[in-house]
Short mmCIF file of C-alpha atoms and ligand atoms in Angstrom, two decimals:
data_model
loop_
_atom_site.label_atom_id
_atom_site.label_comp_id
_atom_site.label_asym_id
_atom_site.label_seq_id
_atom_site.Cartn_x
_atom_site.Cartn_y
_atom_site.Cartn_z
CA MET A 28 17.29 32.06 -1.00
CA GLN A 29 17.60 28.45 0.03
CA VAL A 30 14.14 26.87 -0.22
CA ARG A 31 13.15 24.87 2.86
CA THR A 32 9.80 23.11 3.06
CA ARG A 33 8.48 20.84 5.73
CA PHE A 34 5.92 18.17 6.32
CA ALA A 35 4.60 18.44 9.86
CA PRO A 36 2.21 15.60 10.62
CA SER A 37 0.66 14.88 13.96
CA PRO A 38 1.05 11.22 14.90
CA THR A 39 -2.62 10.63 15.50
CA GLY A 40 -3.23 7.58 13.35
CA PHE A 41 -2.70 6.41 9.84
CA MET A 42 -1.51 8.54 6.95
CA HIS A 43 -4.38 10.31 5.26
CA LEU A 44 -4.11 10.63 1.48
CA GLY A 45 -4.37 14.39 1.85
CA GLY A 46 -1.32 14.23 4.10
CA VAL A 47 0.61 12.17 1.59
CA ARG A 48 -0.20 14.73 -1.07
CA THR A 49 0.89 17.61 1.16
CA ALA A 50 4.17 15.82 1.80
CA LEU A 51 4.56 15.12 -1.91
CA TYR A 52 4.07 18.75 -2.93
CA ALA A 53 6.41 19.99 -0.20
CA TYR A 54 9.00 17.45 -1.33
CA LEU A 55 8.63 18.31 -5.02
CA TYR A 56 8.93 22.01 -4.42
CA ALA A 57 12.03 21.64 -2.26
CA LYS A 58 13.73 19.29 -4.71
CA GLN A 59 13.05 21.35 -7.80
CA ASN A 60 14.68 24.30 -6.07
CA ASN A 61 17.62 22.30 -4.78
CA GLY A 62 16.26 23.00 -1.35
CA SER A 63 15.62 20.88 1.72
CA PHE A 64 12.59 18.89 2.74
CA ILE A 65 12.17 18.62 6.48
CA LEU A 66 10.10 16.21 8.51
CA ARG A 67 8.81 17.45 11.84
CA ILE A 68 6.59 15.45 14.15
CA GLU A 69 3.94 17.57 15.87
CA ASP A 70 3.07 15.66 18.98
CA THR A 71 2.38 18.37 21.52
CA ASP A 72 -1.19 17.21 21.88
CA GLN A 73 -0.33 14.15 23.90
CA GLU A 74 -3.98 13.19 24.30
CA ARG A 75 -4.31 12.58 20.59
CA PHE A 76 -1.04 10.70 20.31
CA VAL A 77 -1.40 7.20 18.89
CA GLU A 78 1.20 4.57 19.58
CA GLY A 79 2.99 3.51 16.39
CA ALA A 80 1.69 6.42 14.33
CA THR A 81 5.14 7.97 13.94
CA GLU A 82 6.46 4.75 12.40
CA VAL A 83 3.53 4.73 10.00
CA ILE A 84 4.54 8.24 8.91
CA TYR A 85 8.17 7.21 8.36
CA ASP A 86 7.24 4.03 6.51
CA THR A 87 4.70 5.73 4.27
CA LEU A 88 6.99 8.58 3.26
CA ARG A 89 9.85 6.17 2.59
CA ALA A 90 7.64 3.86 0.54
CA CYS A 91 6.59 6.87 -1.54
CA GLY A 92 10.22 7.88 -2.06
CA LEU A 93 9.70 11.14 -0.16
CA ASN A 94 12.99 11.05 1.67
CA TRP A 95 13.57 13.92 4.03
CA ASP A 96 16.83 15.83 4.39
CA GLU A 97 16.34 16.59 8.05
CA GLY A 98 14.11 14.81 10.51
CA PRO A 99 13.77 13.01 13.83
CA ASP A 100 15.61 9.87 12.85
CA ILE A 101 18.41 11.44 10.80
CA GLY A 102 18.81 14.70 12.70
CA GLY A 103 19.95 17.96 11.16
CA PRO A 104 21.04 21.45 12.16
CA CYS A 105 17.66 22.45 13.59
CA GLY A 106 16.90 19.40 15.72
CA PRO A 107 15.29 17.90 17.59
CA TYR A 108 12.52 17.45 15.04
CA ILE A 109 9.94 16.08 17.43
CA GLN A 110 8.04 18.87 19.12
CA SER A 111 7.63 17.16 22.48
CA GLN A 112 11.42 17.02 22.66
CA ARG A 113 11.59 20.75 22.03
CA LYS A 114 9.35 21.61 24.97
CA ALA A 115 11.92 23.94 26.57
CA THR A 116 12.33 25.91 23.35
CA TYR A 117 8.92 27.54 23.36
CA LEU A 118 8.54 29.17 26.78
CA PRO A 119 11.19 31.86 26.30
CA TYR A 120 9.39 33.08 23.19
CA ALA A 121 6.08 33.10 25.02
CA LYS A 122 7.69 35.14 27.79
CA GLN A 123 9.08 37.53 25.22
CA LEU A 124 5.55 38.02 23.90
CA VAL A 125 4.29 38.59 27.44
CA ALA A 126 6.97 41.23 27.94
CA SER A 127 5.99 43.01 24.73
CA GLY A 128 2.28 42.90 25.56
CA HIS A 129 1.37 40.41 22.79
CA ALA A 130 0.59 37.68 25.29
CA TYR A 131 -0.30 37.30 28.94
CA TYR A 132 -0.52 34.80 31.77
CA CYS A 133 -3.93 33.34 32.42
CA PHE A 134 -4.91 31.68 35.69
CA CYS A 135 -8.54 30.90 34.93
CA THR A 136 -9.52 27.36 35.76
CA LYS A 137 -11.43 25.18 33.33
CA GLU A 138 -14.48 25.46 35.59
CA GLU A 139 -14.38 29.24 35.68
CA ILE A 140 -14.12 29.41 31.92
CA GLU A 141 -16.93 26.90 31.54
CA ALA A 142 -19.22 28.93 33.76
CA ARG A 143 -18.55 32.14 31.85
CA ARG A 144 -18.94 30.38 28.54
CA ALA A 145 -22.31 28.96 29.59
CA ALA A 146 -23.50 32.40 30.65
CA VAL A 147 -22.47 34.00 27.36
CA GLU A 148 -24.07 31.23 25.35
CA ALA A 149 -27.24 31.34 27.43
CA ALA A 150 -27.51 35.00 26.53
CA GLY A 151 -27.27 34.05 22.87
CA GLY A 152 -23.63 35.08 22.38
CA THR A 153 -20.63 33.22 21.01
CA TRP A 154 -17.93 32.51 23.51
CA LYS A 155 -14.40 33.69 23.12
CA TYR A 156 -11.95 33.94 25.97
CA ASP A 157 -12.84 37.27 27.56
CA LYS A 158 -9.36 38.64 28.33
CA HIS A 159 -10.21 38.19 32.01
CA CYS A 160 -6.56 37.81 33.07
CA LEU A 161 -5.18 40.43 30.71
CA HIS A 162 -5.80 43.08 33.33
CA LEU A 163 -3.85 41.49 36.14
CA SER A 164 -1.01 43.71 37.24
CA GLN A 165 2.56 42.46 37.03
CA GLU A 166 2.58 42.07 40.82
CA GLU A 167 -0.62 40.05 40.83
CA VAL A 168 0.77 37.80 38.13
CA GLN A 169 4.02 37.34 40.05
CA GLN A 170 2.16 36.52 43.26
CA LYS A 171 0.10 33.86 41.55
CA LEU A 172 3.15 32.39 39.87
CA ASP A 173 4.99 32.33 43.20
CA ALA A 174 2.00 30.68 44.83
CA GLY A 175 2.24 27.91 42.26
CA ILE A 176 -1.21 28.52 40.77
CA PRO A 177 -1.47 26.69 37.43
CA TRP A 178 -1.20 29.00 34.44
CA THR A 179 -1.32 29.15 30.70
CA ILE A 180 -0.05 31.84 28.38
CA ARG A 181 -2.53 33.34 25.96
CA MET A 182 -2.09 35.49 22.91
CA ASN A 183 -3.41 39.02 23.30
CA ALA A 184 -5.31 39.08 20.03
CA PRO A 185 -6.36 42.35 18.44
CA THR A 186 -10.11 42.91 18.55
CA GLU A 187 -10.28 45.36 15.71
CA GLY A 188 -8.90 45.75 12.24
CA GLU A 189 -8.16 43.25 9.52
CA THR A 190 -5.30 41.01 8.51
CA SER A 191 -4.45 40.43 4.88
CA TYR A 192 -1.97 38.11 3.32
CA SER A 193 -1.35 36.57 -0.03
CA ASP A 194 -1.54 32.84 -0.56
CA VAL A 195 0.09 31.26 -3.61
CA VAL A 196 -2.97 29.14 -4.35
CA PHE A 197 -5.87 31.15 -2.97
CA GLY A 198 -4.61 34.63 -3.73
CA ASP A 199 -5.29 37.64 -1.54
CA MET A 200 -6.98 36.77 1.71
CA THR A 201 -8.43 39.24 4.19
CA PHE A 202 -9.91 38.38 7.57
CA LYS A 203 -11.47 40.54 10.23
CA ASN A 204 -9.32 40.19 13.32
CA ALA A 205 -12.32 40.07 15.63
CA GLU A 206 -13.58 37.02 13.73
CA SER A 207 -10.43 35.15 12.88
CA MET A 208 -8.51 35.61 16.11
CA ASP A 209 -9.03 34.96 19.76
CA ASP A 210 -6.82 34.86 22.80
CA MET A 211 -5.72 31.35 22.02
CA VAL A 212 -3.51 29.46 24.42
CA LEU A 213 0.15 29.43 23.43
CA ILE A 214 1.55 27.45 26.33
CA LYS A 215 -0.65 24.90 28.06
CA GLN A 216 -0.76 24.03 31.74
CA ASP A 217 1.47 21.03 31.13
CA GLY A 218 4.10 23.37 29.71
CA MET A 219 3.59 22.11 26.18
CA PRO A 220 2.98 24.64 23.43
CA THR A 221 -0.20 24.40 21.40
CA TYR A 222 0.04 23.61 17.72
CA ASN A 223 -0.95 27.21 17.03
CA PHE A 224 2.16 28.47 18.79
CA ALA A 225 4.65 25.73 18.06
CA ASN A 226 4.15 25.79 14.29
CA VAL A 227 5.21 29.45 14.18
CA ILE A 228 8.21 29.04 16.44
CA ASP A 229 9.41 25.90 14.67
CA ASP A 230 8.82 27.11 11.14
CA HIS A 231 10.93 30.13 11.99
CA LEU A 232 13.68 28.31 13.88
CA MET A 233 13.87 25.66 11.18
CA GLY A 234 14.19 28.31 8.47
CA ILE A 235 11.08 27.19 6.62
CA THR A 236 10.59 29.41 3.59
CA HIS A 237 7.41 27.87 2.16
CA VAL A 238 4.64 26.51 4.33
CA MET A 239 2.39 23.99 2.59
CA ARG A 240 -0.61 22.72 4.46
CA GLY A 241 -4.29 22.03 4.07
CA MET A 242 -6.68 24.86 3.29
CA GLU A 243 -8.36 24.36 6.67
CA TYR A 244 -5.54 26.54 7.97
CA LEU A 245 -6.33 29.50 5.72
CA SER A 246 -8.39 31.24 8.38
CA SER A 247 -5.87 30.52 11.17
CA THR A 248 -3.09 32.19 9.28
CA PRO A 249 -3.85 35.73 10.58
CA ARG A 250 -3.05 34.46 14.09
CA TYR A 251 0.25 33.10 12.96
CA ASN A 252 1.09 36.30 11.14
CA TYR A 253 0.29 38.24 14.28
CA LEU A 254 2.86 36.13 16.13
CA TYR A 255 5.49 36.42 13.39
CA ASN A 256 5.10 40.17 13.45
CA ALA A 257 5.14 40.36 17.22
CA LEU A 258 8.38 38.40 17.29
CA GLY A 259 9.84 40.47 14.47
CA TRP A 260 10.18 37.48 12.19
CA GLU A 261 9.72 37.17 8.46
CA ILE A 262 6.45 35.54 7.41
CA PRO A 263 6.94 32.48 5.19
CA THR A 264 5.28 32.04 1.81
CA TYR A 265 1.96 30.24 2.23
CA ILE A 266 0.76 27.55 -0.12
CA HIS A 267 -2.56 26.24 1.14
CA LEU A 268 -3.76 23.09 -0.54
CA PRO A 269 -7.34 22.27 -1.50
CA THR A 270 -8.95 19.35 0.27
CA VAL A 271 -8.73 15.92 -1.32
CA MET A 272 -12.34 14.81 -1.80
CA ARG A 273 -14.06 11.64 -2.96
CA ASP A 274 -16.45 13.76 -5.03
CA ALA A 275 -17.76 17.30 -4.96
CA THR A 276 -19.57 16.80 -1.66
CA HIS A 277 -17.88 13.90 0.13
CA LYS A 278 -14.60 13.82 1.94
CA LEU A 279 -12.54 10.67 1.95
CA SER A 280 -13.49 8.89 5.11
CA LYS A 281 -12.07 6.43 7.53
CA ARG A 282 -15.41 4.68 7.71
CA ASP A 283 -15.58 4.09 3.95
CA GLY A 284 -12.03 2.77 4.03
CA ASP A 285 -10.85 5.22 1.40
CA ALA A 286 -8.99 7.83 3.43
CA TYR A 287 -5.68 6.26 4.32
CA TYR A 288 -2.63 5.41 2.31
CA SER A 289 -2.66 1.91 3.80
CA ASP A 290 -6.25 1.32 2.59
CA TYR A 291 -4.96 1.54 -0.96
CA ILE A 292 -1.82 -0.47 -0.45
CA ASP A 293 -3.82 -3.22 1.27
CA LYS A 294 -6.13 -3.32 -1.74
CA GLY A 295 -3.18 -3.86 -4.01
CA PHE A 296 -2.49 -0.46 -5.47
CA LEU A 297 1.11 0.28 -6.38
CA THR A 298 2.75 3.10 -4.48
CA GLU A 299 4.16 4.56 -7.71
CA ALA A 300 0.70 4.73 -9.28
CA LEU A 301 -0.79 6.23 -6.14
CA VAL A 302 1.91 8.90 -5.90
CA ASN A 303 1.59 9.68 -9.60
CA TYR A 304 -2.17 10.00 -9.34
CA LEU A 305 -2.10 12.00 -6.10
CA ALA A 306 0.17 14.55 -7.74
CA LEU A 307 -2.61 15.21 -10.24
CA VAL A 308 -5.30 15.62 -7.61
CA GLY A 309 -5.16 19.38 -7.25
CA TRP A 310 -2.36 20.09 -9.69
CA ASN A 311 -2.06 19.74 -13.44
CA PRO A 312 1.00 20.02 -15.63
CA GLY A 313 -0.77 22.20 -18.18
CA THR A 314 -0.52 19.42 -20.78
CA ASP A 315 -2.33 16.12 -21.33
CA ARG A 316 0.50 14.19 -19.83
CA GLU A 317 -0.56 11.87 -17.01
CA PHE A 318 2.32 9.53 -16.30
CA PHE A 319 5.15 10.81 -14.16
CA THR A 320 7.84 9.17 -12.12
CA LEU A 321 8.85 11.00 -8.96
CA PRO A 322 11.92 12.61 -10.60
CA GLU A 323 9.73 13.65 -13.53
CA LEU A 324 7.30 15.23 -11.10
CA VAL A 325 10.17 17.16 -9.55
CA GLU A 326 10.82 18.61 -13.01
CA ALA A 327 7.23 19.27 -13.99
CA PHE A 328 5.67 20.42 -10.73
CA ASP A 329 4.63 24.05 -10.60
CA ILE A 330 3.09 25.58 -7.47
CA HIS A 331 1.36 28.14 -9.66
CA ARG A 332 -0.67 25.38 -11.28
CA ILE A 333 -2.12 24.11 -8.00
CA ASN A 334 -5.87 24.37 -8.23
CA ASN A 335 -7.89 26.18 -5.60
CA SER A 336 -10.98 24.02 -6.02
CA PRO A 337 -11.26 20.69 -4.19
CA GLY A 338 -9.10 17.91 -5.61
CA ILE A 339 -11.32 15.03 -6.64
CA PHE A 340 -9.76 11.68 -5.93
CA ASP A 341 -11.36 9.47 -8.56
CA VAL A 342 -10.67 5.90 -7.60
CA ASN A 343 -11.70 4.63 -11.05
CA LYS A 344 -9.05 6.78 -12.59
CA LEU A 345 -6.55 5.50 -10.07
CA GLU A 346 -7.50 1.90 -10.91
CA TRP A 347 -6.92 2.57 -14.56
CA MET A 348 -3.59 4.19 -13.84
CA ASN A 349 -2.65 1.34 -11.55
CA SER A 350 -3.38 -1.23 -14.27
CA GLN A 351 -1.10 0.70 -16.62
CA TYR A 352 1.69 0.63 -14.04
CA ILE A 353 1.17 -3.07 -13.43
CA ALA A 354 1.27 -3.85 -17.15
CA LYS A 355 4.64 -2.14 -17.39
CA MET A 356 6.10 -3.72 -14.27
CA ASP A 357 9.14 -5.93 -14.40
CA PHE A 358 7.78 -9.46 -14.71
CA ASP A 359 9.59 -10.95 -11.75
CA GLN A 360 8.46 -8.10 -9.55
CA TYR A 361 4.91 -8.69 -10.70
CA LEU A 362 5.23 -12.38 -9.95
CA ALA A 363 6.54 -11.63 -6.47
CA MET A 364 3.74 -9.21 -5.72
CA ALA A 365 1.04 -11.40 -7.25
CA THR A 366 2.12 -14.58 -5.47
CA PRO A 367 0.47 -13.83 -2.10
CA TRP A 368 -2.76 -13.03 -3.98
CA PHE A 369 -2.49 -16.27 -5.96
CA ASP A 370 -1.93 -18.09 -2.69
CA LYS A 371 -5.18 -16.78 -1.28
CA VAL A 372 -7.09 -19.19 -3.51
CA LEU A 373 -4.49 -21.54 -4.95
CA ALA A 374 -2.20 -22.37 -2.03
CA GLY A 375 -1.23 -26.03 -2.15
CA LYS A 376 -2.70 -26.53 -5.63
CA ASN A 377 0.51 -27.06 -7.58
CA ILE A 378 -0.24 -24.50 -10.26
CA ASP A 379 2.47 -22.95 -12.44
CA TYR A 380 2.54 -19.44 -10.99
CA ARG A 381 4.97 -18.11 -13.58
CA ARG A 382 2.62 -19.03 -16.40
CA LEU A 383 -0.35 -17.76 -14.47
CA ALA A 384 1.47 -14.48 -13.83
CA GLU A 385 2.20 -14.11 -17.54
CA LEU A 386 -1.50 -14.46 -18.23
CA MET A 387 -2.59 -12.22 -15.38
CA GLN A 388 -0.20 -9.29 -15.60
CA SER A 389 -2.08 -7.47 -18.35
CA ARG A 390 -5.37 -8.33 -16.66
CA THR A 391 -4.60 -6.96 -13.22
CA ASP A 392 -5.97 -3.56 -12.31
CA ILE A 393 -5.54 -3.95 -8.58
CA PHE A 394 -3.94 -6.94 -6.91
CA SER A 395 -6.83 -7.57 -4.57
CA ARG A 396 -9.03 -8.48 -7.56
CA ILE A 397 -6.72 -11.33 -8.58
CA PRO A 398 -8.34 -13.96 -6.33
CA GLU A 399 -11.80 -13.48 -7.79
CA LYS A 400 -10.35 -13.67 -11.32
CA ILE A 401 -8.54 -16.96 -10.72
CA ALA A 402 -10.91 -18.62 -8.25
CA PHE A 403 -12.16 -20.89 -11.04
CA LEU A 404 -8.74 -22.56 -11.09
CA ALA A 405 -9.18 -23.61 -7.48
CA GLU A 406 -12.68 -24.87 -7.88
CA MET A 407 -15.00 -25.36 -10.82
CA PRO A 408 -17.66 -22.71 -10.44
CA GLU A 409 -21.38 -23.33 -10.69
CA TYR A 410 -22.38 -22.36 -14.19
CA ASP A 411 -25.31 -22.28 -16.54
CA THR A 412 -24.77 -24.62 -19.52
CA ALA A 413 -26.32 -21.89 -21.68
CA ILE A 414 -22.85 -20.35 -21.84
CA PHE A 415 -21.81 -23.10 -24.23
CA PHE A 416 -23.68 -20.99 -26.74
CA ASN A 417 -21.47 -18.56 -28.62
CA LYS A 418 -22.58 -17.42 -32.03
CA LYS A 419 -19.22 -16.21 -33.24
CA GLN A 420 -17.44 -19.38 -32.15
CA LYS A 421 -20.21 -21.51 -33.67
CA SER A 422 -20.80 -23.26 -30.40
CA ASP A 423 -23.83 -24.29 -28.40
CA GLU A 424 -24.86 -27.09 -26.07
CA THR A 425 -25.46 -29.55 -28.91
CA VAL A 426 -22.06 -28.83 -30.41
CA ALA A 427 -20.46 -29.22 -26.98
CA LYS A 428 -22.16 -32.57 -26.53
CA GLU A 429 -20.53 -33.74 -29.76
CA VAL A 430 -17.12 -32.19 -29.20
CA LEU A 431 -16.34 -33.07 -25.60
CA PRO A 432 -16.56 -36.86 -26.16
CA LEU A 433 -14.10 -36.40 -29.06
CA LEU A 434 -11.73 -34.33 -26.96
CA LEU A 435 -11.62 -36.55 -23.90
CA PRO A 436 -9.66 -39.50 -25.42
CA VAL A 437 -7.38 -37.07 -27.23
CA LEU A 438 -6.44 -35.33 -24.02
CA GLU A 439 -6.15 -38.63 -22.14
CA GLY A 440 -3.57 -39.65 -24.71
CA ILE A 441 -1.22 -36.74 -23.97
CA SER A 442 1.48 -38.02 -21.66
CA ASP A 443 3.65 -34.91 -21.48
CA TRP A 444 1.15 -32.28 -20.30
CA THR A 445 2.73 -29.11 -21.61
CA GLU A 446 0.82 -26.20 -23.04
CA GLN A 447 2.59 -26.70 -26.36
CA ASN A 448 1.70 -30.38 -26.55
CA ILE A 449 -1.93 -29.76 -25.65
CA HIS A 450 -2.05 -27.08 -28.33
CA ASP A 451 -0.38 -29.18 -31.03
CA VAL A 452 -2.39 -32.32 -30.43
CA VAL A 453 -5.76 -30.59 -30.22
CA MET A 454 -5.11 -28.37 -33.25
CA GLU A 455 -4.12 -31.37 -35.31
CA LYS A 456 -7.33 -33.14 -34.35
CA ILE A 457 -9.44 -30.12 -35.16
CA GLN A 458 -7.96 -30.21 -38.69
CA GLU A 459 -8.61 -33.90 -38.91
CA TRP A 460 -12.22 -33.52 -37.75
CA GLY A 461 -12.80 -30.72 -40.22
CA ARG A 462 -14.36 -28.57 -37.51
CA LYS A 463 -14.16 -24.86 -36.94
CA THR A 464 -11.51 -24.06 -34.32
CA GLY A 465 -13.87 -22.03 -32.15
CA SER A 466 -16.49 -24.71 -32.12
CA VAL A 467 -14.02 -26.99 -30.34
CA LEU A 468 -12.04 -24.56 -28.22
CA TRP A 469 -15.06 -22.70 -26.85
CA PRO A 470 -16.72 -25.86 -25.47
CA MET A 471 -13.33 -27.05 -24.23
CA ARG A 472 -12.69 -23.86 -22.29
CA ILE A 473 -16.21 -23.58 -20.89
CA SER A 474 -16.21 -27.20 -19.80
CA ILE A 475 -13.09 -26.78 -17.69
CA SER A 476 -13.48 -23.18 -16.48
CA GLY A 477 -17.23 -22.73 -16.14
CA GLN A 478 -16.97 -19.13 -17.28
CA GLU A 479 -16.98 -17.14 -20.47
CA SER A 480 -14.16 -14.86 -19.60
CA THR A 481 -10.86 -16.29 -18.41
CA PRO A 482 -7.23 -15.25 -18.39
CA GLY A 483 -5.90 -17.32 -21.28
CA GLY A 484 -7.74 -19.75 -23.52
CA ALA A 485 -8.50 -23.45 -23.51
CA PHE A 486 -4.86 -24.59 -23.78
CA GLU A 487 -3.54 -22.30 -21.07
CA ILE A 488 -6.27 -23.28 -18.66
CA ALA A 489 -5.94 -26.98 -19.36
CA TYR A 490 -2.21 -26.69 -18.78
CA LEU A 491 -2.63 -24.75 -15.52
CA LEU A 492 -5.23 -27.16 -14.17
CA GLY A 493 -3.15 -30.23 -14.96
CA LYS A 494 -4.23 -33.30 -16.83
CA GLU A 495 -6.20 -35.00 -14.12
CA GLU A 496 -8.25 -31.97 -13.11
CA THR A 497 -8.88 -31.02 -16.74
CA LEU A 498 -10.26 -34.44 -17.53
CA ARG A 499 -12.29 -34.58 -14.34
CA ARG A 500 -13.93 -31.22 -15.09
CA MET A 501 -14.56 -32.06 -18.72
CA ARG A 502 -16.25 -35.34 -17.83
CA ALA A 503 -18.41 -33.64 -15.22
CA SER A 504 -19.46 -30.96 -17.71
CA LEU A 505 -20.29 -33.56 -20.32
CA ALA A 506 -22.38 -35.47 -17.80
CA ARG A 507 -24.30 -32.27 -17.03
CA LEU A 508 -24.99 -31.67 -20.72
CA GLU A 509 -26.11 -35.24 -21.23
CA ASN A 510 -28.43 -35.19 -18.25
CA ALA A 511 -29.95 -31.84 -19.14
N1 LIG B 2 0.32 19.04 12.56
C1 LIG B 2 -0.55 19.70 11.65
C2 LIG B 2 -1.48 18.70 11.02
O1 LIG B 2 -1.18 17.53 11.04
C3 LIG B 2 0.28 20.32 10.57
C4 LIG B 2 -0.27 21.49 9.92
C5 LIG B 2 0.91 22.24 9.31
O2 LIG B 2 1.46 21.70 8.34
O3 LIG B 2 1.30 23.24 9.84
O4 LIG B 2 -2.52 19.07 10.54
#
């Protein structure tokens, strides 16, 4: 059997992380079976359609390396792959279901349905379409059709019995038909199929063997199976995926800015790290291994190890993983990606970005935190002179008051302001003065950075700041100490 999986997003906005993970799993499963991964755009609900959302889907999947074998832009044997362009495909199947008694024409208006719903609910019942039009004779139906009365086609759902099926992740599922099914609309008044109908028709016509989608569809599956059976089609293998959650009780949300792929990319996460981490949200390789490239995931992925409890998306874990990916990045690529973040605070400052990048690469967890870490290079921060105290470095304010006046003329004397020269000259003087290294370098670094923790030490920072700025800051710090 040739494995065919699909990702079938609705273009209703940005790409949710749960969607990216669904696409990833569908891709991995297809690739590890030398099968095909198909992209289908489900846009039959034109009211929910968002301009530009289809491009976001393409761009996100491409960025993640989830290249599809068949899809709207590249075509394929089962095209078109955009449901609105397949509009004419669905009606014949709906008519076939009408002919076999599994579906029927409905001429109820919205208002009529609303009135009946209100009455049922007022009497304390739960509304379900009441099969009102099921009992129209063929002649009555034909008359109404001829008269041009607007219609829909509804499924004639069973009202008794149960439907069972087996899901790869959730195991054996059984639903009471009366509870899980209703006479849902298959073809809408505008001639478009509903998602509930189109997904069955398309999955069959596109030869999909394994359907992966969110677990919110578990209870809808009996309806789909009813349609597959009514049409005499083979039911695909179902792999329902647990929801991606922020924690045990919270979903990822648009409002918290943690739901969409783009939220993470904008914050400076690497796509590779995100894809790697997402793979592990809901699946585990059965070993302690955590780092996987996409091809390695293709090898290791196992649908039987998908968890049926919610996948917790732990952003702290992702940050850690991201920092590991950044540390291993090619240096020039890091420099290129870090540059716009450097620019946010250092644009126009004439700072050696290459050197800064060397210092920052191992200290970057997410790119968006770079500006706060290097802001002191742009402007001397406010600081408490108490930070001149450092027991281990044998430094305090008194020591600093002695050391800075010694350092100033030494630094002034350096004409070629390279990191090496600053290092050599200062180290030589420290020897000459007979002082402990830390007791000079700690005050030096604090006086020009205003903070205890910096990327790089006194020499690196002095070099990055340039001679003039270094001296200016050191003099200002000394003045503060003397006036204290
Ligand atoms: N268009 C549906 C969605 O975005 C797809 C569900 C499915 O994969 O069948 O939720």
